[in-house]
Amino acid sequence: MNLQLAIFDLDGVIVDTAKYHYLAWMRLGDEIGIEFTKQDNERLKGVSRMRSLDILLEIGQQERTALEKEQLASKKNGWYVDYINQMDASEILPGVLPFLDELRGEGIKVALGSASKNARTILDRVGLTDYFHAIVDGNLVSKAKPDPEVFTLGASLLNIEPRHAVVFEDAQAGIEAALRANMMTIGVGDPHTLKDAHYVIPGFANFTLSDLHRVLAR
Ligand code: BG6
Ligand code: MG
């Protein structure tokens, strides 16, 4: 494959905000009497805020009106935003910065493909906004992961064909989206959870551009 574009999910790939989403959903769950497991939480990763709430309500077998759902989602988001407003560059996950530098050094374009409406706030907080040639977030797309839109839009903004792109994702929904976009997929996290990815790495520590080229040449 002739690698021209690397697309990164944000939450759980570049920064560990997945833990803040989890904490905020747990707090909401506590308030409305819904318990959910770590395994249930995998289903909330990568999907939009509203879809996450629907999944949570489904787990708790609760129903709410559209207005109540708006209020619950915005409550959760308030707590989440309190967490991310405390973030700084020290929260960039190990190995991410050198890897981004290597890609850019080789002339490979770098894009963000995140479902989050808070993506720009997070990138600003950790000082990464200028690293990306294109930023596609939850404010730009109408169809959330596992729909491929978030990734195909990034590629088309940079005039790159999907077959020249690789996607780094920590969520099942994101891997599915990238596969549907006809892109190479690298899971970041647990190989069992991310079993549909072409390849899985535990994180970017000890993962270099030559490792990526080796994986893509397999
Ligand atoms: C994704 C997260 O990146 O963004 C999901 O993996 C989250 O867990 C989604 O629900 C939407 O985020 P936000 O910040 O718009 O609520
Ligand atoms: Mg993620």
Coordinates of C-alpha atoms and ligand atoms in Angstrom, one line a residue:
M1 CA 0.0 0.0 0.0
N2 CA 1.2 3.5 -0.8
L3 CA 0.6 5.3 2.5
Q4 CA -0.5 8.9 2.0
L5 CA -2.8 9.6 5.0
A6 CA -3.0 8.5 8.6
I7 CA -6.3 9.2 10.4
F8 CA -6.5 9.2 14.1
D9 CA -9.4 8.8 16.4
L10 CA -9.0 11.1 19.4
D11 CA -10.6 9.6 22.6
G12 CA -8.6 6.6 23.7
V13 CA -6.0 6.9 20.9
I14 CA -4.3 10.2 21.2
V15 CA -5.4 11.0 24.7
D16 CA -7.0 8.8 27.4
T17 CA -10.3 10.8 27.5
A18 CA -12.1 7.5 27.2
K19 CA -11.6 7.3 31.0
Y20 CA -13.3 10.7 31.5
H21 CA -16.2 9.7 29.3
Y22 CA -16.5 6.5 31.4
L23 CA -16.5 8.4 34.7
A24 CA -19.1 10.9 33.5
W25 CA -21.4 8.2 32.2
M26 CA -20.9 6.3 35.5
R27 CA -21.9 9.4 37.4
L28 CA -25.0 9.8 35.3
G29 CA -25.8 6.1 35.6
D30 CA -25.6 6.4 39.4
E31 CA -28.0 9.3 39.4
I32 CA -30.6 7.6 37.3
G33 CA -30.1 4.1 38.8
I34 CA -28.4 2.3 35.9
E35 CA -25.4 0.1 36.5
F36 CA -23.2 -0.8 33.6
T37 CA -20.0 -2.9 33.3
K38 CA -16.6 -2.2 31.7
Q39 CA -17.8 -4.5 28.9
D40 CA -21.0 -2.5 28.4
N41 CA -18.7 0.6 28.3
E42 CA -17.0 -0.7 25.1
R43 CA -20.3 -0.1 23.3
L44 CA -20.3 3.6 24.3
K45 CA -16.8 4.1 22.8
G46 CA -16.7 5.8 19.4
V47 CA -20.4 6.4 19.1
S48 CA -22.1 9.8 19.5
R49 CA -23.2 11.3 22.8
M50 CA -26.9 10.7 22.1
R51 CA -26.3 7.1 20.8
S52 CA -24.2 6.5 24.0
L53 CA -27.1 7.7 26.1
D54 CA -29.6 5.5 24.2
I55 CA -27.3 2.5 24.8
L56 CA -27.1 3.3 28.5
L57 CA -30.9 3.6 28.8
E58 CA -31.3 0.4 26.9
I59 CA -29.0 -1.4 29.3
G60 CA -31.0 0.0 32.2
Q61 CA -34.3 -0.7 30.4
Q62 CA -35.4 2.8 30.9
E63 CA -37.3 5.1 28.5
R64 CA -37.1 8.9 28.4
T65 CA -38.6 11.6 26.3
A66 CA -36.5 13.5 23.8
L67 CA -36.4 16.5 26.1
E68 CA -35.3 14.4 29.1
K69 CA -32.6 12.8 27.0
E70 CA -31.3 16.2 25.9
Q71 CA -31.1 17.2 29.6
L72 CA -29.3 13.9 30.6
A73 CA -26.8 14.2 27.8
S74 CA -26.0 17.8 28.6
K75 CA -25.5 16.9 32.2
K76 CA -23.1 14.2 31.3
N77 CA -21.3 16.5 29.0
G78 CA -21.0 19.2 31.7
W79 CA -19.1 16.8 33.9
Y80 CA -17.0 15.6 31.0
V81 CA -16.1 19.1 30.0
D82 CA -15.0 19.8 33.7
Y83 CA -12.5 16.9 33.3
I84 CA -11.2 17.9 29.9
N85 CA -10.7 21.6 30.9
Q86 CA -8.1 20.3 33.4
M87 CA -6.1 18.6 30.6
D88 CA -2.6 19.6 29.4
A89 CA 0.1 18.2 27.1
S90 CA 1.1 15.6 29.8
E91 CA -2.0 13.7 28.9
I92 CA -1.0 12.9 25.3
L93 CA -0.5 9.1 25.3
P94 CA 3.1 7.8 25.2
G95 CA 4.7 7.6 21.8
V96 CA 2.0 9.6 20.0
L97 CA 4.0 12.8 19.5
P98 CA 7.1 11.1 18.0
F99 CA 4.9 9.0 15.8
L100 CA 3.0 12.1 14.5
D101 CA 6.4 13.8 13.9
E102 CA 7.7 10.8 11.9
L103 CA 4.6 10.8 9.7
R104 CA 4.8 14.5 9.0
G105 CA 8.5 14.2 8.4
E106 CA 7.9 11.6 5.7
G107 CA 5.2 13.8 4.0
I108 CA 2.3 11.7 5.1
K109 CA -0.8 13.7 5.8
V110 CA -2.3 13.5 9.2
A111 CA -6.1 13.8 10.0
L112 CA -8.3 13.6 13.0
G113 CA -11.5 11.5 12.7
S114 CA -13.5 11.8 16.0
A115 CA -17.1 11.5 16.9
S116 CA -16.6 14.1 19.6
K117 CA -18.1 17.6 19.6
N118 CA -15.4 18.4 22.2
A119 CA -12.5 17.4 19.9
R120 CA -11.2 20.9 19.2
T121 CA -11.2 21.8 22.9
I122 CA -9.2 18.7 23.7
L123 CA -6.7 19.3 20.9
D124 CA -6.3 22.9 22.0
R125 CA -5.8 21.9 25.7
V126 CA -3.1 19.5 24.9
G127 CA -1.5 21.7 22.2
L128 CA -2.0 19.4 19.2
T129 CA -4.3 21.4 17.0
D130 CA -1.6 22.4 14.6
Y131 CA -0.4 18.9 14.0
F132 CA -3.4 18.0 11.8
H133 CA -3.8 18.7 8.2
A134 CA -7.6 18.1 8.6
I135 CA -9.8 17.9 11.6
V136 CA -13.1 16.1 11.3
D137 CA -15.2 15.9 14.5
G138 CA -18.7 15.4 15.7
N139 CA -19.8 18.9 14.6
L140 CA -18.9 18.2 11.0
V141 CA -20.5 14.9 10.3
S142 CA -24.2 14.0 10.2
K143 CA -23.7 10.2 10.4
A144 CA -21.8 8.8 13.4
K145 CA -19.5 5.8 13.5
P146 CA -20.0 3.0 12.5
D147 CA -21.0 5.0 9.5
P148 CA -17.8 5.7 7.5
E149 CA -18.5 9.4 6.9
V150 CA -16.1 10.7 9.5
F151 CA -13.2 9.0 7.8
T152 CA -14.2 9.4 4.1
L153 CA -14.7 13.2 4.7
G154 CA -11.2 13.5 6.1
A155 CA -9.7 11.7 3.1
S156 CA -11.8 13.8 0.6
L157 CA -10.8 17.1 2.3
L158 CA -7.2 16.2 1.6
N159 CA -7.9 14.8 -1.8
I160 CA -6.6 11.3 -0.9
E161 CA -8.2 8.0 -2.0
P162 CA -9.4 5.8 0.9
R163 CA -7.1 2.9 -0.2
H164 CA -4.1 5.1 0.6
A165 CA -5.3 5.8 4.2
V166 CA -4.8 4.0 7.5
V167 CA -7.0 4.5 10.5
F168 CA -6.0 4.2 14.2
E169 CA -9.0 3.4 16.4
D170 CA -9.7 2.1 19.9
A171 CA -13.4 1.5 19.4
Q172 CA -15.3 -1.4 17.8
A173 CA -17.6 1.2 16.1
G174 CA -14.6 3.0 14.7
I175 CA -13.0 -0.1 13.3
E176 CA -16.2 -0.9 11.5
A177 CA -16.5 2.6 10.2
A178 CA -12.9 2.5 8.8
L179 CA -13.5 -0.9 7.2
R180 CA -16.7 0.4 5.6
A181 CA -14.6 3.3 4.3
N182 CA -12.2 0.8 2.7
M183 CA -9.3 1.9 4.7
M184 CA -6.6 -0.1 6.5
T185 CA -7.4 -0.4 10.2
I186 CA -5.0 -0.5 13.1
G187 CA -6.7 -1.1 16.4
V188 CA -5.2 0.5 19.5
G189 CA -6.0 -1.5 22.6
D190 CA -7.2 -5.0 23.3
P191 CA -6.9 -7.5 20.3
H192 CA -10.0 -9.4 21.5
T193 CA -12.2 -6.3 21.6
L194 CA -10.8 -5.1 18.3
K195 CA -10.7 -8.4 16.5
D196 CA -12.0 -7.0 13.2
A197 CA -9.0 -4.6 12.8
H198 CA -6.3 -5.6 10.3
Y199 CA -3.7 -5.3 13.0
V200 CA -3.8 -4.3 16.7
I201 CA -1.2 -2.5 18.8
P202 CA -1.3 -1.8 22.5
G203 CA -0.4 1.8 22.0
F204 CA 2.2 4.0 20.3
A205 CA 5.0 3.5 22.8
N206 CA 7.5 1.4 20.8
F207 CA 5.6 1.7 17.6
T208 CA 7.5 3.5 14.8
L209 CA 6.8 4.5 11.2
S210 CA 9.0 1.6 10.1
D211 CA 6.8 -0.8 12.1
L212 CA 3.7 0.7 10.4
H213 CA 5.3 0.2 7.0
R214 CA 6.1 -3.4 7.9
V215 CA 2.5 -4.0 8.9
L216 CA 1.1 -2.5 5.8
A217 CA 3.5 -4.5 3.6
R218 CA 2.2 -7.8 5.0
Ligands
BG6_1 C1 -16.1 9.6 20.9 C2 -16.0 8.8 22.2 O1 -14.8 9.9 20.5 O2 -16.9 10.8 21.1 C3 -17.5 8.5 22.6 O3 -15.3 7.6 22.0 C4 -18.2 9.8 22.8 O4 -17.4 7.7 23.8 C5 -18.2 10.5 21.5 O5 -19.6 9.5 23.2 C6 -19.0 11.8 21.5 O6 -18.2 12.7 22.4 P1 -18.7 14.1 22.9 O7 -17.5 14.8 23.4 O8 -19.3 14.9 21.7 O9 -19.8 13.9 23.9
MG2 MG -12.0 6.4 20.6

